[in-house]
Short mmCIF file of C-alpha atoms in Angstrom, two decimals:
data_model
loop_
_atom_site.label_atom_id
_atom_site.label_comp_id
_atom_site.label_asym_id
_atom_site.label_seq_id
_atom_site.Cartn_x
_atom_site.Cartn_y
_atom_site.Cartn_z
CA MET A 4 74.75 124.98 79.91
CA ASN A 5 76.64 128.28 79.72
CA LEU A 6 79.86 128.02 81.75
CA SER A 7 81.22 131.51 81.38
CA SER A 8 82.99 132.91 84.44
CA ASN A 9 79.98 135.05 85.26
CA ASN A 10 77.60 132.11 85.07
CA ILE A 11 79.85 129.90 87.21
CA GLU A 12 79.96 132.62 89.85
CA HIS A 13 76.16 132.85 89.66
CA LEU A 14 75.78 129.08 90.10
CA LEU A 15 78.07 129.14 93.14
CA THR A 16 76.25 131.99 94.84
CA THR A 17 72.60 131.77 93.76
CA SER A 18 69.82 130.99 96.22
CA ASP A 19 67.51 129.93 93.38
CA PRO A 20 66.78 126.20 93.95
CA GLN A 21 65.61 125.72 90.36
CA ALA A 22 68.96 126.91 88.98
CA VAL A 23 70.81 124.54 91.32
CA ASP A 24 68.55 121.61 90.43
CA GLU A 25 69.13 122.28 86.74
CA LEU A 26 72.89 122.35 87.37
CA PHE A 27 72.77 118.94 89.08
CA ALA A 28 70.53 117.45 86.39
CA GLU A 29 72.85 118.61 83.61
CA ALA A 30 75.93 117.29 85.44
CA CYS A 31 74.30 113.87 85.80
CA ARG A 32 73.26 113.89 82.15
CA VAL A 33 76.83 114.59 81.08
CA ARG A 34 78.27 111.94 83.43
CA ASP A 35 75.77 109.36 82.19
CA LYS A 36 76.60 110.13 78.57
CA VAL A 37 80.30 109.44 79.24
CA TYR A 38 80.20 106.62 81.80
CA GLY A 39 76.60 105.48 81.98
CA ARG A 40 74.96 105.27 85.39
CA LYS A 41 78.04 103.64 86.88
CA VAL A 42 79.78 104.31 90.18
CA PHE A 43 83.25 102.82 90.57
CA MET A 44 84.46 101.46 93.90
CA ARG A 45 88.07 101.82 95.08
CA GLY A 46 89.40 100.21 98.24
CA LEU A 47 91.25 102.76 100.38
CA ILE A 48 94.26 101.54 102.37
CA GLU A 49 95.78 104.15 104.70
CA ILE A 50 99.32 102.81 104.97
CA SER A 51 100.91 105.37 107.35
CA ASN A 52 100.05 108.41 109.43
CA HIS A 53 103.67 109.51 109.76
CA CYS A 54 104.32 112.71 107.84
CA LYS A 55 107.33 114.97 107.46
CA ASN A 56 105.14 117.94 106.52
CA ASP A 57 103.47 120.46 108.79
CA CYS A 58 100.44 121.54 106.74
CA LEU A 59 98.37 123.84 108.91
CA TYR A 60 95.05 122.07 108.29
CA CYS A 61 96.08 118.43 108.66
CA GLY A 62 95.53 116.31 111.75
CA ILE A 63 98.59 114.13 111.08
CA ARG A 64 100.94 117.10 110.60
CA ARG A 65 104.46 116.66 111.95
CA SER A 66 103.91 118.99 114.92
CA ASN A 67 100.81 117.19 116.23
CA LEU A 68 102.27 115.26 119.15
CA SER A 69 98.89 113.88 120.22
CA VAL A 70 98.74 111.53 117.22
CA LYS A 71 99.45 107.85 117.83
CA ARG A 72 101.61 107.00 114.85
CA TYR A 73 101.50 103.77 112.85
CA ARG A 74 102.57 102.31 109.54
CA LEU A 75 101.39 99.14 107.86
CA SER A 76 103.71 96.31 106.85
CA LYS A 77 103.70 94.88 103.35
CA GLU A 78 101.91 91.81 104.69
CA GLN A 79 99.16 93.96 106.22
CA ILE A 80 98.74 95.88 102.97
CA LEU A 81 98.48 92.67 100.96
CA ASP A 82 95.93 91.32 103.44
CA CYS A 83 93.84 94.46 102.87
CA CYS A 84 94.04 93.86 99.12
CA ARG A 85 92.91 90.25 99.54
CA THR A 86 89.92 91.40 101.54
CA GLY A 87 89.12 94.02 98.93
CA ARG A 88 89.36 91.60 96.04
CA GLU A 89 86.97 89.22 97.83
CA LEU A 90 84.56 92.15 98.17
CA GLY A 91 84.75 92.82 94.44
CA PHE A 92 87.14 95.80 94.37
CA ARG A 93 89.40 96.14 91.35
CA THR A 94 91.31 99.26 92.43
CA PHE A 95 93.38 99.70 95.57
CA VAL A 96 94.33 103.19 96.76
CA LEU A 97 97.45 103.29 98.94
CA GLN A 98 97.33 106.58 100.82
CA GLY A 99 99.62 107.96 103.49
CA GLY A 100 101.51 110.91 104.85
CA GLU A 101 104.93 111.76 103.44
CA ASP A 102 106.67 109.03 105.42
CA ALA A 103 110.39 108.65 104.67
CA TRP A 104 110.26 105.01 105.84
CA PHE A 105 108.37 104.19 102.65
CA THR A 106 111.37 104.52 100.35
CA ASP A 107 111.16 103.94 96.61
CA ASP A 108 112.52 100.42 97.09
CA ILE A 109 109.86 99.56 99.66
CA VAL A 110 106.92 101.08 97.77
CA CYS A 111 108.02 99.53 94.46
CA ASP A 112 108.29 96.12 96.14
CA ILE A 113 104.75 96.49 97.52
CA VAL A 114 103.38 97.63 94.15
CA ARG A 115 105.01 94.70 92.32
CA ASP A 116 103.64 92.20 94.84
CA ILE A 117 100.11 93.60 94.53
CA LYS A 118 100.36 93.39 90.76
CA ARG A 119 101.62 89.80 90.93
CA GLN A 120 98.83 88.67 93.24
CA PHE A 121 96.04 90.77 91.72
CA PRO A 122 96.96 91.28 88.04
CA ASP A 123 93.43 92.39 87.13
CA CYS A 124 93.49 95.29 89.61
CA ALA A 125 94.67 98.89 89.33
CA ILE A 126 96.92 100.54 91.90
CA THR A 127 96.49 104.18 92.87
CA LEU A 128 99.13 105.82 95.05
CA SER A 129 98.56 108.92 97.17
CA LEU A 130 101.83 109.42 99.02
CA GLY A 131 102.48 113.11 98.58
CA GLU A 132 105.25 114.93 96.77
CA ARG A 133 108.22 112.94 95.47
CA GLY A 134 110.91 113.58 92.89
CA TYR A 135 110.67 112.81 89.17
CA ASP A 136 112.91 109.74 89.44
CA SER A 137 110.84 108.44 92.35
CA PHE A 138 107.61 108.83 90.39
CA ARG A 139 109.27 107.15 87.40
CA ARG A 140 110.25 104.11 89.49
CA LEU A 141 106.75 103.81 90.93
CA ARG A 142 105.28 103.92 87.44
CA GLU A 143 107.73 101.31 86.15
CA ALA A 144 106.87 99.06 89.13
CA GLY A 145 103.24 99.03 87.99
CA ALA A 146 101.41 101.89 89.68
CA ASP A 147 98.60 103.08 87.41
CA ARG A 148 97.34 106.27 89.06
CA TYR A 149 98.58 108.92 91.45
CA LEU A 150 96.45 111.26 93.57
CA LEU A 151 98.06 114.54 94.60
CA ARG A 152 95.63 117.26 95.53
CA HIS A 153 96.87 120.61 94.30
CA GLU A 154 95.02 122.11 97.33
CA THR A 155 94.68 125.51 95.66
CA ALA A 156 95.64 127.04 92.32
CA ASP A 157 96.46 130.35 93.99
CA ALA A 158 100.09 130.66 95.15
CA THR A 159 99.29 133.12 97.94
CA HIS A 160 96.50 130.92 99.27
CA TYR A 161 98.85 127.91 99.09
CA SER A 162 101.38 129.69 101.30
CA TYR A 163 98.61 130.40 103.84
CA LEU A 164 97.75 126.69 104.11
CA HIS A 165 101.29 125.30 104.15
CA PRO A 166 104.59 125.91 105.99
CA ALA A 167 107.36 127.92 104.37
CA ASP A 168 109.34 124.82 103.39
CA MET A 169 106.57 123.72 101.02
CA SER A 170 106.28 125.27 97.57
CA PHE A 171 103.31 125.89 95.30
CA GLU A 172 105.64 125.68 92.32
CA HIS A 173 106.93 122.27 93.43
CA ARG A 174 103.41 120.92 93.91
CA MET A 175 102.49 121.95 90.39
CA GLN A 176 105.74 120.49 89.01
CA CYS A 177 104.92 117.17 90.68
CA LEU A 178 101.58 117.10 88.88
CA ARG A 179 103.25 117.85 85.56
CA ASP A 180 105.85 115.12 86.20
CA LEU A 181 103.13 112.57 86.96
CA ARG A 182 101.33 113.45 83.75
CA SER A 183 104.52 113.15 81.68
CA LEU A 184 105.20 109.67 83.11
CA GLY A 185 101.83 108.33 82.00
CA PHE A 186 100.01 108.15 85.31
CA GLN A 187 96.29 108.76 85.45
CA VAL A 188 96.60 111.88 87.62
CA GLY A 189 94.33 113.06 90.40
CA ALA A 190 94.21 116.63 91.71
CA GLY A 191 91.74 118.38 94.00
CA PHE A 192 91.14 120.82 96.84
CA MET A 193 89.24 121.42 100.06
CA VAL A 194 86.06 123.47 99.83
CA GLY A 195 85.90 126.25 102.40
CA SER A 196 89.53 126.01 103.48
CA PRO A 197 90.76 129.00 105.50
CA GLY A 198 91.56 131.93 103.24
CA GLN A 199 89.60 130.54 100.30
CA THR A 200 87.57 133.09 98.33
CA LEU A 201 85.37 133.00 95.26
CA ASP A 202 88.39 134.23 93.31
CA THR A 203 90.59 131.33 94.50
CA LEU A 204 87.81 128.86 93.66
CA MET A 205 87.59 130.29 90.16
CA LYS A 206 91.36 129.74 89.82
CA ASP A 207 90.89 126.12 90.93
CA LEU A 208 88.23 125.57 88.30
CA ALA A 209 90.38 127.22 85.62
CA PHE A 210 93.29 124.97 86.57
CA ILE A 211 91.13 121.85 86.33
CA ALA A 212 89.73 122.92 82.96
CA ASP A 213 93.26 123.53 81.65
CA PHE A 214 95.24 120.64 83.22
CA ARG A 215 92.36 118.17 82.87
CA PRO A 216 93.37 115.66 85.54
CA GLU A 217 91.83 112.24 85.13
CA MET A 218 90.51 112.47 88.70
CA VAL A 219 89.49 115.39 90.93
CA GLY A 220 88.91 114.85 94.63
CA ILE A 221 87.15 117.63 96.51
CA GLY A 222 85.45 117.66 99.88
CA PRO A 223 84.46 120.20 102.50
CA PHE A 224 87.22 121.46 104.77
CA ILE A 225 86.79 119.93 108.23
CA PRO A 226 88.90 121.33 111.09
CA ALA A 227 91.34 118.95 112.75
CA ALA A 228 92.13 119.00 116.47
CA ASP A 229 95.54 120.25 117.59
CA THR A 230 96.20 122.18 114.38
CA PRO A 231 96.38 125.95 113.80
CA PHE A 232 93.01 125.77 112.04
CA GLU A 233 91.17 123.68 114.64
CA ASN A 234 88.73 126.51 115.45
CA GLN A 235 87.99 127.50 111.86
CA VAL A 236 84.54 127.05 110.35
CA ALA A 237 83.99 123.89 108.32
CA GLY A 238 83.31 124.05 104.61
CA SER A 239 79.84 123.75 103.09
CA VAL A 240 78.31 120.53 101.79
CA ASP A 241 76.08 122.59 99.49
CA MET A 242 79.02 124.45 97.98
CA THR A 243 80.93 121.17 97.56
CA VAL A 244 78.19 119.48 95.56
CA ARG A 245 77.72 122.58 93.39
CA LEU A 246 81.43 122.51 92.62
CA LEU A 247 81.28 118.80 91.81
CA ALA A 248 78.57 119.50 89.25
CA ILE A 249 80.49 122.40 87.72
CA ILE A 250 83.67 120.31 87.49
CA ARG A 251 81.70 117.57 85.73
CA LEU A 252 80.49 120.11 83.15
CA LEU A 253 83.94 121.66 82.68
CA HIS A 254 85.60 118.25 82.31
CA PRO A 255 83.01 115.64 81.26
CA SER A 256 85.28 112.57 81.42
CA VAL A 257 86.72 113.27 84.88
CA LEU A 258 86.44 110.63 87.61
CA LEU A 259 84.83 112.37 90.58
CA PRO A 260 84.80 110.77 94.04
CA ALA A 261 82.04 111.18 96.58
CA THR A 262 84.54 111.74 99.38
CA SER A 263 84.45 110.53 102.97
CA ALA A 264 84.51 114.18 104.11
CA LEU A 265 81.06 114.62 102.56
CA GLY A 266 79.86 111.49 104.36
CA THR A 267 81.28 112.88 107.60
CA MET A 268 79.47 116.19 107.19
CA HIS A 269 76.10 114.80 106.06
CA PRO A 270 74.47 111.36 106.45
CA LYS A 271 73.50 111.42 102.77
CA GLY A 272 76.66 113.18 101.66
CA ARG A 273 77.71 110.39 99.33
CA GLU A 274 74.31 110.25 97.66
CA ARG A 275 74.18 114.01 97.27
CA ALA A 276 77.54 113.94 95.51
CA ILE A 277 76.43 111.16 93.15
CA MET A 278 73.28 113.12 92.32
CA ALA A 279 75.53 116.09 91.47
CA GLY A 280 77.67 114.17 88.96
CA ALA A 281 80.18 112.17 91.05
CA ASN A 282 80.94 108.58 90.05
CA VAL A 283 83.52 107.10 92.47
CA VAL A 284 83.30 105.90 96.07
CA MET A 285 86.28 104.84 98.20
CA PRO A 286 85.33 102.58 101.13
CA ASN A 287 88.01 102.04 103.75
CA LEU A 288 89.94 98.75 103.58
CA SER A 289 92.51 99.67 106.26
CA PRO A 290 92.83 97.45 109.35
CA GLN A 291 90.06 98.42 111.74
CA ASP A 292 92.48 99.21 114.57
CA THR A 293 94.27 101.89 112.50
CA ARG A 294 91.37 103.64 110.77
CA ALA A 295 90.68 106.11 113.57
CA LEU A 296 94.41 106.90 113.79
CA TYR A 297 94.46 108.33 110.28
CA SER A 298 92.81 111.42 111.71
CA ILE A 299 93.38 114.03 109.03
CA TYR A 300 90.26 115.88 110.28
CA ASN A 301 87.83 115.60 113.19
CA ASN A 302 85.24 112.80 113.35
CA LYS A 303 86.43 111.08 110.17
CA LEU A 304 84.14 108.19 109.34
CA ALA A 305 85.92 104.86 109.28
CA THR A 306 83.17 102.40 110.07
CA GLY A 307 79.54 101.96 109.07
CA SER A 308 78.74 103.02 105.52
CA GLU A 309 82.31 104.26 105.00
CA ALA A 310 83.82 100.82 105.68
CA ALA A 311 84.71 98.32 103.00
CA GLU A 312 82.95 95.64 105.04
CA SER A 313 79.73 97.45 104.18
CA ALA A 314 80.29 97.06 100.43
CA ALA A 315 76.93 95.32 100.02
CA ASP A 316 75.18 98.18 101.84
CA ILE A 317 77.00 100.72 99.68
CA ARG A 318 75.80 98.94 96.56
CA LEU A 319 72.23 98.90 97.86
CA ARG A 320 72.33 102.61 98.64
CA LEU A 321 73.66 103.37 95.18
CA HIS A 322 71.12 101.09 93.51
CA ALA A 323 68.41 102.94 95.43
CA ILE A 324 69.29 106.13 93.58
CA GLY A 325 69.46 104.36 90.23
CA MET A 326 73.19 103.71 89.94
CA GLU A 327 75.13 100.57 88.98
CA VAL A 328 78.34 99.37 90.66
CA PRO A 329 80.31 97.41 88.05
CA ASP A 330 83.02 94.92 88.99
CA ASP A 331 85.80 96.55 86.99
CA ARG A 332 88.78 98.87 87.42
CA GLY A 333 86.84 101.97 86.46
CA ASP A 334 89.59 103.53 84.40
CA HIS A 335 89.36 107.03 83.01
CA VAL A 336 87.68 107.25 79.62
CA GLU A 337 89.80 109.17 77.16
CA MET A 338 87.47 111.59 75.44
CA LYS A 339 88.85 112.21 71.95
CA SER A 340 85.88 114.44 71.25
CA TYR A 341 82.84 115.37 73.23
CA ASN A 342 79.63 116.83 71.90
CA SER A 343 76.96 117.73 74.42
#
């Protein structure tokens, strides 16, 4: 499929259902050629909703005084991992706000303990921006992957979404540091975030095609209560799945999650993403009494089909659309060459 800039813009804006169906079919064909009809499960553990940052879109931003704050202990995190391993998960994703309580010493200790108890499992961290030496220590402790959404590849748009003490240049440097340290790196952005334009989306796609992160997480922007953007319009599910398909074609070996934001916006959001080329799902392993507290946007799903306890149901739903759910880590496939 032709992926010139003009054709990408056409695919993002066309109302021709045949063109969109062909896009999805080609994205699935490319995914299946690289990974087969496999969807990889990761167990999400939301370890803290404390955050030093004040991002304008985020429900757990520093200035939101209505949030009931929590952080998990090492014992709670390990309990979540035990539950996940019993459910067949081989990757654990430790996600949280930028919480200074989770020092390098503490996070490294947790990572080492997870690796000791579950040596066949991968650890993904998503703990925001840190310094090079911090990332190095986390890697040396055994962390395999790091998710850090770039949020936008446009510096002006970045400054619209974030407070003045956060830097587009620093975010990009963090991603480069992670790559240089040997992490499998995840980037990504919100679809329909305030101030986003077709031009900024094209910059995001160009960044992904150039940087080639091992993972790309995108989902529709959903307003969060008690934030400056709480009355903004939510992003589009349709635009999100089109972008998933385009990202799959631009970067065939990428690991693409069907995000919880899609499941929040549409009851078949996960399935729609898979049928557009996605191949990762991340059910929630966090303690049930904290899931609703990690309220990064309104009405975030934390139970039902989004919960790790529903792993069997998730597998059935994926099998129903012709996908397999293997019991493995689901590492990125290094594509030395790719011929479509």
